[in-house]
Amino acid sequence: MDESFTNIPSSHFVGSVPAVISEDKKPANPPEVPGANLQIFPPNTNNGQGYQTIGGPSGNADDGGLQPTNNWKGLFSISSYTQYFNVDTDIVLNRLISSLYPTTGDFVNKIDANPDLYGLVWISTTLVFVIASLGNCATYLMNSKGNPNITWTFDVNYVNVAAGSIYGYALIVPLGYYFLLQYLGASVSLVRFWCLWGYSLFIFILISFLLLIPLEFLRWVIILVAGAASASFVSLNLKNYVQTADTMIVVVSAFVLQMGLSIFIKMWFFP
């Protein structure tokens, strides 16, 4: 064996081992992974409604609504209104069913955590096309009942009247009550009022199909019952904002206006 090799101190070999191992160490500053907005999957079934963000606030347990964050970015920014459309199918169905039980008066409590404008837009738009189309059909059935050979044409003006009346009512009436109750010193929310009046129109979509029955007396019974149910739904929920007996005129006027809308639908679209 070569003498020069055997004379190498053993400490050289021992010291070289840590040097090799140290090369396999992980870097001191690993790259950071950006945080993700995680969602519980499968959907959170404690309240039976949709997804819930981890660590995020929860909404009303009865309605399953999530508390919307304040993402207001300006009046003319579309992203400012996305928080008011943050509802899933289960929430919307629950609110639609609640609107058909007018005597409970707890709808404003259900939507308190997450009032939506989806119901206002969807229900109003559906009602416009339903009463315009079915109103024409009802007119045809009534006219053909007395004269089978009558010439009938579709009245497009029904669509214009329906759009102007329904959209105008659903937007302007809640706005008027918002300013009125603010003037009276009540703490109110315009979005909640729009949500309340929007869902109050749902019953008119259902009974519009019954108004095709070519019996005038039965038509009046149907529209008056539906109008009373819708008016009770609005007035009883509006009563939560009324503190004294002197302001009960607000509740009464809301009932009368809702009944007026139902009579208008009957007289104009289903004469």
Coordinates of N, CA and C in Angstrom, one line a residue, residues 15-200:
G15 N -14.1 14.1 9.4 CA -14.6 15.5 9.2 C -15.3 15.6 7.9
S16 N -15.0 14.7 7.0 CA -15.6 14.9 5.6 C -17.0 14.4 5.6
V17 N -17.4 13.5 6.5 CA -18.8 13.0 6.5 C -19.8 14.0 6.8
P18 N -19.7 14.9 7.8 CA -20.8 15.9 8.0 C -20.8 16.9 6.8
A19 N -19.7 17.1 6.2 CA -19.7 18.0 5.0 C -20.6 17.4 3.9
V20 N -20.6 16.1 3.7 CA -21.4 15.5 2.7 C -22.9 15.6 3.1
I21 N -23.2 15.2 4.3 CA -24.6 15.2 4.8 C -25.2 16.6 4.8
S22 N -24.4 17.6 5.1 CA -24.9 19.0 5.2 C -25.4 19.4 3.9
E23 N -25.0 18.8 2.8 CA -25.5 19.2 1.5 C -26.9 18.8 1.2
D24 N -27.4 17.9 2.0 CA -28.8 17.4 1.8 C -29.8 18.2 2.6
K25 N -29.4 19.2 3.4 CA -30.3 19.9 4.2 C -31.3 20.7 3.4
K26 N -32.5 20.9 3.9 CA -33.5 21.7 3.2 C -33.1 23.2 3.2
P27 N -33.5 24.0 2.3 CA -33.2 25.4 2.3 C -33.8 26.1 3.5
A28 N -33.1 27.1 4.0 CA -33.6 27.8 5.2 C -34.9 28.5 5.1
N29 N -35.1 29.1 3.9 CA -36.3 29.9 3.6 C -37.1 29.2 2.5
P30 N -37.9 28.2 2.8 CA -38.7 27.6 1.7 C -39.7 28.6 1.1
P31 N -40.1 28.5 -0.1 CA -41.1 29.4 -0.7 C -42.4 29.3 0.0
E32 N -43.0 30.5 0.2 CA -44.3 30.5 0.9 C -45.4 30.2 -0.1
V33 N -46.4 29.5 0.4 CA -47.6 29.2 -0.4 C -48.7 30.2 -0.1
P34 N -49.2 30.9 -1.1 CA -50.2 31.8 -0.8 C -51.5 31.2 -0.2
G35 N -52.1 31.9 0.8 CA -53.3 31.3 1.4 C -54.4 31.2 0.5
A36 N -55.3 30.2 0.7 CA -56.4 29.9 -0.1 C -57.7 30.1 0.7
N37 N -58.7 30.5 0.1 CA -60.0 30.7 0.7 C -60.7 29.3 0.7
L38 N -60.5 28.5 1.7 CA -61.0 27.2 1.7 C -62.5 27.1 2.0
Q39 N -63.1 26.1 1.6 CA -64.5 25.9 1.9 C -64.7 24.5 2.4
I40 N -65.7 24.3 3.3 CA -65.9 23.0 3.8 C -66.6 22.2 2.7
F41 N -66.1 21.0 2.5 CA -66.7 20.1 1.5 C -66.7 18.7 2.1
P42 N -67.9 18.0 2.1 CA -69.1 18.4 1.5 C -69.8 19.6 2.2
P43 N -70.9 20.2 1.6 CA -71.5 21.4 2.2 C -71.8 21.2 3.7
N44 N -71.7 22.3 4.4 CA -72.1 22.2 5.8 C -73.6 21.9 6.0
T45 N -73.9 20.8 6.6 CA -75.3 20.4 6.7 C -75.9 20.6 8.1
N46 N -75.1 21.4 9.0 CA -75.7 21.7 10.3 C -77.0 22.5 10.1
N47 N -76.9 23.5 9.2 CA -78.1 24.3 9.0 C -78.8 23.9 7.6
G48 N -78.2 23.0 6.9 CA -78.8 22.5 5.7 C -78.7 23.5 4.5
Q49 N -77.8 24.5 4.6 CA -77.8 25.4 3.5 C -76.3 25.7 3.0
G50 N -76.0 25.2 1.8 CA -74.8 25.7 1.1 C -73.5 25.4 1.8
Y51 N -72.5 26.2 1.3 CA -71.2 26.1 1.8 C -70.9 27.1 2.9
Q52 N -69.9 26.9 3.7 CA -69.5 27.9 4.7 C -68.0 28.0 4.7
T53 N -67.5 29.2 4.6 CA -66.1 29.5 4.6 C -65.5 29.2 6.0
I54 N -64.3 28.5 6.0 CA -63.7 28.2 7.3 C -63.3 29.4 8.0
G55 N -63.7 29.5 9.2 CA -63.4 30.7 10.0 C -64.3 31.9 9.8
G56 N -65.2 31.8 8.8 CA -66.1 32.9 8.5 C -67.3 32.9 9.4
P57 N -68.0 34.0 9.5 CA -69.1 34.1 10.3 C -70.3 33.4 9.7
S58 N -71.1 32.9 10.6 CA -72.3 32.1 10.1 C -73.5 33.0 10.2
G59 N -74.6 32.6 9.5 CA -75.8 33.5 9.5 C -76.8 32.9 10.4
N60 N -78.0 33.3 10.1 CA -79.2 32.8 10.9 C -79.4 31.4 10.7
A61 N -79.5 30.6 11.9 CA -79.6 29.2 11.8 C -80.9 28.7 11.1
D62 N -81.9 29.6 11.3 CA -83.2 29.2 10.7 C -83.2 29.3 9.2
D63 N -82.5 30.2 8.7 CA -82.5 30.5 7.2 C -81.3 30.0 6.5
G64 N -80.2 29.8 7.2 CA -78.9 29.3 6.6 C -78.2 30.4 5.9
G65 N -78.6 31.6 6.0 CA -77.9 32.7 5.2 C -76.5 33.0 5.9
L66 N -75.6 33.3 5.0 CA -74.3 33.7 5.5 C -74.2 35.2 5.6
Q67 N -73.5 35.7 6.6 CA -73.4 37.1 6.9 C -72.6 37.8 5.7
P68 N -73.1 38.7 4.9 CA -72.4 39.3 3.8 C -71.3 40.2 4.3
T69 N -70.2 40.2 3.7 CA -69.1 41.1 4.1 C -69.3 42.4 3.4
N70 N -68.7 43.5 3.9 CA -68.9 44.8 3.4 C -67.9 45.0 2.2
N71 N -68.4 44.7 1.0 CA -67.5 44.8 -0.1 C -67.9 46.0 -1.1
W72 N -68.5 47.0 -0.5 CA -69.0 48.1 -1.3 C -67.8 48.9 -2.0
K73 N -67.9 48.9 -3.3 CA -66.8 49.6 -4.1 C -67.4 50.7 -4.9
G74 N -68.5 51.2 -4.6 CA -69.1 52.3 -5.4 C -70.5 52.0 -6.0
L75 N -71.2 53.0 -6.2 CA -72.6 52.8 -6.7 C -72.7 52.2 -8.1
F76 N -71.7 52.4 -8.9 CA -71.7 52.0 -10.3 C -70.8 50.8 -10.5
S77 N -70.4 50.1 -9.4 CA -69.5 49.0 -9.5 C -70.3 47.7 -9.3
I78 N -70.3 46.8 -10.3 CA -71.1 45.6 -10.2 C -70.7 44.7 -9.0
S79 N -69.4 44.7 -8.7 CA -68.9 43.9 -7.6 C -69.5 44.3 -6.2
S80 N -70.0 45.6 -6.2 CA -70.6 46.0 -4.9 C -71.9 45.3 -4.6
Y81 N -72.6 44.8 -5.6 CA -73.9 44.2 -5.4 C -73.8 42.6 -5.4
T82 N -72.6 42.0 -5.6 CA -72.5 40.6 -5.5 C -72.9 40.0 -4.2
Q83 N -72.6 40.8 -3.1 CA -72.9 40.2 -1.8 C -74.4 40.1 -1.5
Y84 N -75.2 40.8 -2.3 CA -76.6 40.6 -2.1 C -77.2 39.5 -3.0
F85 N -76.4 38.8 -3.8 CA -76.8 37.7 -4.5 C -76.2 36.4 -4.0
N86 N -75.6 36.5 -2.8 CA -74.9 35.3 -2.2 C -75.9 34.4 -1.6
V87 N -76.7 33.8 -2.4 CA -77.7 32.8 -1.8 C -77.7 31.6 -2.8
D88 N -78.0 30.4 -2.2 CA -78.1 29.2 -3.0 C -79.6 28.8 -3.1
T89 N -79.8 27.7 -3.8 CA -81.1 27.2 -4.1 C -81.9 26.9 -2.8
D90 N -81.3 26.3 -1.8 CA -82.0 26.0 -0.6 C -82.5 27.2 0.1
I91 N -81.7 28.3 0.2 CA -82.1 29.5 0.9 C -83.2 30.2 0.1
V92 N -83.2 30.2 -1.2 CA -84.2 30.9 -2.0 C -85.5 30.1 -1.8
L93 N -85.5 28.7 -1.9 CA -86.7 27.9 -1.7 C -87.3 28.1 -0.3
N94 N -86.4 28.2 0.7 CA -86.9 28.4 2.1 C -87.7 29.7 2.2
R95 N -87.1 30.8 1.5 CA -87.8 32.1 1.6 C -89.1 32.1 0.8
L96 N -89.1 31.4 -0.4 CA -90.3 31.4 -1.2 C -91.4 30.7 -0.4
I97 N -91.1 29.6 0.3 CA -92.1 28.9 1.1 C -92.6 29.8 2.2
S98 N -91.6 30.5 2.9 CA -92.0 31.4 4.0 C -93.0 32.5 3.5
S99 N -92.8 32.9 2.3 CA -93.7 34.0 1.8 C -95.2 33.5 1.6
L100 N -95.4 32.2 1.6 CA -96.7 31.6 1.4 C -97.4 31.4 2.8
Y101 N -96.7 31.7 3.9 CA -97.2 31.6 5.2 C -97.2 33.0 5.8
P102 N -98.2 33.8 5.4 CA -98.1 35.3 5.8 C -98.4 35.6 7.3
T103 N -99.0 34.7 8.0 CA -99.4 35.0 9.4 C -98.2 34.9 10.4
T104 N -97.1 34.3 10.0 CA -96.0 34.1 10.9 C -95.3 35.5 11.3
G105 N -95.1 36.3 10.2 CA -94.5 37.6 10.5 C -93.0 37.6 10.9
D106 N -92.3 36.4 10.6 CA -90.9 36.3 11.0 C -90.0 36.3 9.9
F107 N -90.4 36.7 8.7 CA -89.6 36.7 7.5 C -88.4 37.7 7.7
V108 N -88.6 38.8 8.2 CA -87.5 39.8 8.4 C -86.5 39.3 9.3
N109 N -86.8 38.4 10.2 CA -85.8 37.8 11.1 C -85.0 36.7 10.4
K110 N -85.7 36.0 9.4 CA -84.9 35.0 8.7 C -83.9 35.6 7.7
I111 N -84.2 36.8 7.2 CA -83.3 37.4 6.2 C -82.4 38.4 6.8
D112 N -82.4 38.5 8.1 CA -81.6 39.5 8.8 C -80.1 39.3 8.6
A113 N -79.7 38.0 8.6 CA -78.3 37.7 8.4 C -77.8 37.9 7.0
N114 N -78.7 37.7 6.0 CA -78.3 37.8 4.6 C -79.4 38.1 3.7
P115 N -79.9 39.4 3.7 CA -80.9 39.8 2.8 C -80.4 39.7 1.4
D116 N -81.3 39.3 0.4 CA -80.8 39.2 -0.9 C -81.7 40.0 -1.9
L117 N -81.1 40.3 -3.0 CA -81.8 41.0 -4.1 C -82.1 40.0 -5.2
Y118 N -81.7 38.8 -5.1 CA -81.9 37.8 -6.1 C -83.4 37.5 -6.3
G119 N -84.1 37.4 -5.1 CA -85.6 37.2 -5.1 C -86.3 38.3 -5.8
L120 N -85.9 39.6 -5.5 CA -86.5 40.7 -6.1 C -86.4 40.7 -7.6
V121 N -85.2 40.4 -8.1 CA -85.0 40.5 -9.6 C -85.7 39.3 -10.3
W122 N -85.5 38.1 -9.7 CA -86.0 36.9 -10.3 C -87.5 36.8 -10.3
I123 N -88.1 37.1 -9.1 CA -89.6 37.0 -9.0 C -90.3 38.1 -9.8
S124 N -89.7 39.3 -9.8 CA -90.4 40.4 -10.5 C -90.3 40.1 -12.0
T125 N -89.2 39.6 -12.5 CA -89.0 39.4 -13.9 C -90.0 38.2 -14.4
T126 N -90.0 37.2 -13.5 CA -90.9 36.0 -13.8 C -92.4 36.5 -13.8
L127 N -92.8 37.3 -12.9 CA -94.1 37.7 -12.8 C -94.5 38.6 -14.0
V128 N -93.6 39.4 -14.5 CA -93.9 40.2 -15.7 C -94.2 39.4 -16.9
F129 N -93.4 38.4 -17.1 CA -93.7 37.5 -18.3 C -94.9 36.6 -18.1
V130 N -95.1 36.2 -16.9 CA -96.3 35.3 -16.6 C -97.6 36.0 -16.8
I131 N -97.7 37.2 -16.2 CA -99.0 37.9 -16.3 C -99.3 38.4 -17.7
A132 N -98.2 38.8 -18.4 CA -98.3 39.3 -19.7 C -98.8 38.1 -20.7
S133 N -98.2 37.0 -20.6 CA -98.5 35.9 -21.4 C -99.8 35.2 -21.1
L134 N -100.0 34.9 -19.8 CA -101.3 34.3 -19.3 C -102.4 35.3 -19.4
G135 N -102.2 36.6 -19.3 CA -103.2 37.5 -19.4 C -103.8 37.5 -20.8
N136 N -102.9 37.4 -21.8 CA -103.4 37.3 -23.2 C -104.2 36.0 -23.4
C137 N -103.7 34.9 -22.8 CA -104.4 33.6 -22.9 C -105.8 33.7 -22.3
A138 N -105.9 34.4 -21.1 CA -107.1 34.5 -20.4 C -108.1 35.3 -21.3
T139 N -107.6 36.4 -21.9 CA -108.5 37.2 -22.7 C -109.0 36.4 -23.9
Y140 N -108.2 35.6 -24.5 CA -108.6 34.8 -25.6 C -109.7 33.8 -25.1
L141 N -109.5 33.1 -24.0 CA -110.5 32.2 -23.5 C -111.8 32.8 -23.2
M142 N -111.8 34.0 -22.6 CA -113.0 34.7 -22.3 C -113.8 35.1 -23.5
N143 N -113.0 35.6 -24.5 CA -113.7 36.1 -25.8 C -114.2 34.9 -26.6
S144 N -113.4 33.8 -26.7 CA -113.8 32.7 -27.5 C -115.0 31.9 -26.8
K145 N -115.2 32.1 -25.5 CA -116.3 31.5 -24.9 C -117.6 32.0 -25.4
G146 N -117.7 33.3 -25.7 CA -118.9 33.9 -26.2 C -119.1 33.8 -27.7
N147 N -117.9 33.8 -28.4 CA -117.9 33.8 -29.8 C -116.8 32.9 -30.3
P148 N -117.0 31.7 -30.7 CA -115.9 30.8 -31.1 C -115.2 31.3 -32.3
N149 N -115.8 32.1 -33.2 CA -115.2 32.5 -34.4 C -114.5 33.8 -34.3
I150 N -114.3 34.3 -33.1 CA -113.7 35.6 -32.9 C -112.3 35.6 -33.4
T151 N -111.8 36.7 -34.0 CA -110.4 36.9 -34.4 C -109.6 37.5 -33.2
W152 N -108.6 36.9 -32.8 CA -107.8 37.4 -31.6 C -106.3 37.5 -31.9
T153 N -105.7 38.5 -31.5 CA -104.2 38.7 -31.7 C -103.6 39.0 -30.3
F154 N -102.3 38.6 -30.2 CA -101.6 38.8 -29.0 C -101.3 40.3 -28.8
D155 N -101.6 40.8 -27.6 CA -101.4 42.2 -27.3 C -100.0 42.4 -26.6
V156 N -99.1 42.9 -27.4 CA -97.7 43.1 -26.9 C -97.7 44.2 -25.8
N157 N -98.7 45.0 -25.8 CA -98.7 46.1 -24.8 C -98.8 45.6 -23.4
Y158 N -99.3 44.3 -23.2 CA -99.3 43.7 -21.9 C -97.9 43.6 -21.3
V159 N -96.9 43.4 -22.1 CA -95.5 43.2 -21.6 C -95.1 44.6 -21.1
N160 N -95.3 45.6 -21.8 CA -94.9 47.0 -21.4 C -95.5 47.4 -20.1
V161 N -96.8 47.2 -20.0 CA -97.6 47.6 -18.8 C -97.1 46.7 -17.6
A162 N -96.9 45.4 -17.8 CA -96.5 44.5 -16.8 C -95.1 44.9 -16.2
A163 N -94.2 45.2 -17.2 CA -92.8 45.6 -16.7 C -92.8 46.9 -16.0
G164 N -93.5 47.9 -16.5 CA -93.6 49.2 -15.8 C -94.2 49.1 -14.4
S165 N -95.3 48.4 -14.3 CA -96.1 48.4 -13.1 C -95.3 47.5 -12.0
I166 N -94.9 46.3 -12.4 CA -94.3 45.4 -11.4 C -92.9 45.9 -11.0
Y167 N -92.0 46.3 -11.9 CA -90.7 46.8 -11.5 C -90.9 48.1 -10.8
G168 N -91.8 49.0 -11.2 CA -92.0 50.2 -10.5 C -92.5 50.0 -9.1
Y169 N -93.4 49.1 -8.9 CA -94.0 48.9 -7.6 C -92.9 48.2 -6.7
A170 N -92.2 47.2 -7.2 CA -91.2 46.5 -6.4 C -90.0 47.4 -6.0
L171 N -89.7 48.4 -6.7 CA -88.6 49.3 -6.4 C -89.0 50.5 -5.6
I172 N -90.0 51.2 -6.1 CA -90.4 52.5 -5.5 C -91.1 52.4 -4.2
V173 N -92.1 51.5 -4.1 CA -92.8 51.3 -2.8 C -91.9 51.0 -1.6
P174 N -91.0 50.0 -1.7 CA -90.1 49.8 -0.6 C -89.2 51.0 -0.3
L175 N -88.8 51.7 -1.4 CA -88.0 52.9 -1.2 C -88.7 54.0 -0.4
G176 N -90.0 54.2 -0.7 CA -90.9 55.1 0.0 C -91.0 54.8 1.4
Y177 N -91.3 53.5 1.8 CA -91.4 53.2 3.2 C -90.1 53.2 3.9
Y178 N -89.0 53.1 3.2 CA -87.7 53.2 3.8 C -87.5 54.6 4.3
F179 N -87.7 55.6 3.5 CA -87.6 57.0 3.9 C -88.6 57.4 4.9
L180 N -89.8 56.9 4.8 CA -90.9 57.2 5.7 C -90.5 56.7 7.2
L181 N -90.1 55.5 7.3 CA -89.7 54.9 8.6 C -88.5 55.6 9.2
Q182 N -87.5 55.9 8.3 CA -86.4 56.7 8.8 C -86.8 58.0 9.3
Y183 N -87.7 58.7 8.7 CA -88.2 60.0 9.1 C -88.9 59.8 10.5
L184 N -89.6 58.6 10.7 CA -90.3 58.4 12.0 C -89.3 57.9 13.1
G185 N -88.0 57.7 12.7 CA -87.0 57.4 13.7 C -86.8 55.9 13.8
A186 N -87.3 55.1 12.9 CA -87.0 53.6 13.0 C -85.7 53.3 12.3
S187 N -85.1 52.2 12.8 CA -83.8 51.7 12.2 C -84.2 50.7 11.1
V188 N -84.1 51.0 9.9 CA -84.5 50.2 8.8 C -83.4 50.0 7.8
S189 N -83.6 49.0 6.9 CA -82.6 48.7 5.9 C -83.3 48.6 4.5
L190 N -82.8 49.3 3.6 CA -83.5 49.4 2.2 C -83.4 48.0 1.6
V191 N -82.2 47.3 1.7 CA -82.1 46.0 1.1 C -83.1 45.0 1.6
R192 N -83.3 45.1 2.9 CA -84.3 44.2 3.6 C -85.7 44.5 3.1
F193 N -86.0 45.7 2.9 CA -87.3 46.1 2.4 C -87.5 45.6 0.9
W194 N -86.5 45.8 0.1 CA -86.6 45.3 -1.3 C -86.7 43.7 -1.3
C195 N -86.0 43.1 -0.4 CA -86.1 41.6 -0.3 C -87.5 41.2 0.2
L196 N -88.1 41.9 1.1 CA -89.4 41.6 1.6 C -90.5 41.8 0.6
W197 N -90.5 42.9 -0.1 CA -91.5 43.1 -1.2 C -91.3 42.2 -2.4
G198 N -90.0 41.9 -2.7 CA -89.8 41.0 -3.8 C -90.4 39.7 -3.6
Y199 N -90.2 39.1 -2.4 CA -90.7 37.7 -2.1 C -92.2 37.8 -1.9
S200 N -92.8 38.9 -1.6 CA -94.2 39.1 -1.5 C -95.0 38.9 -2.8

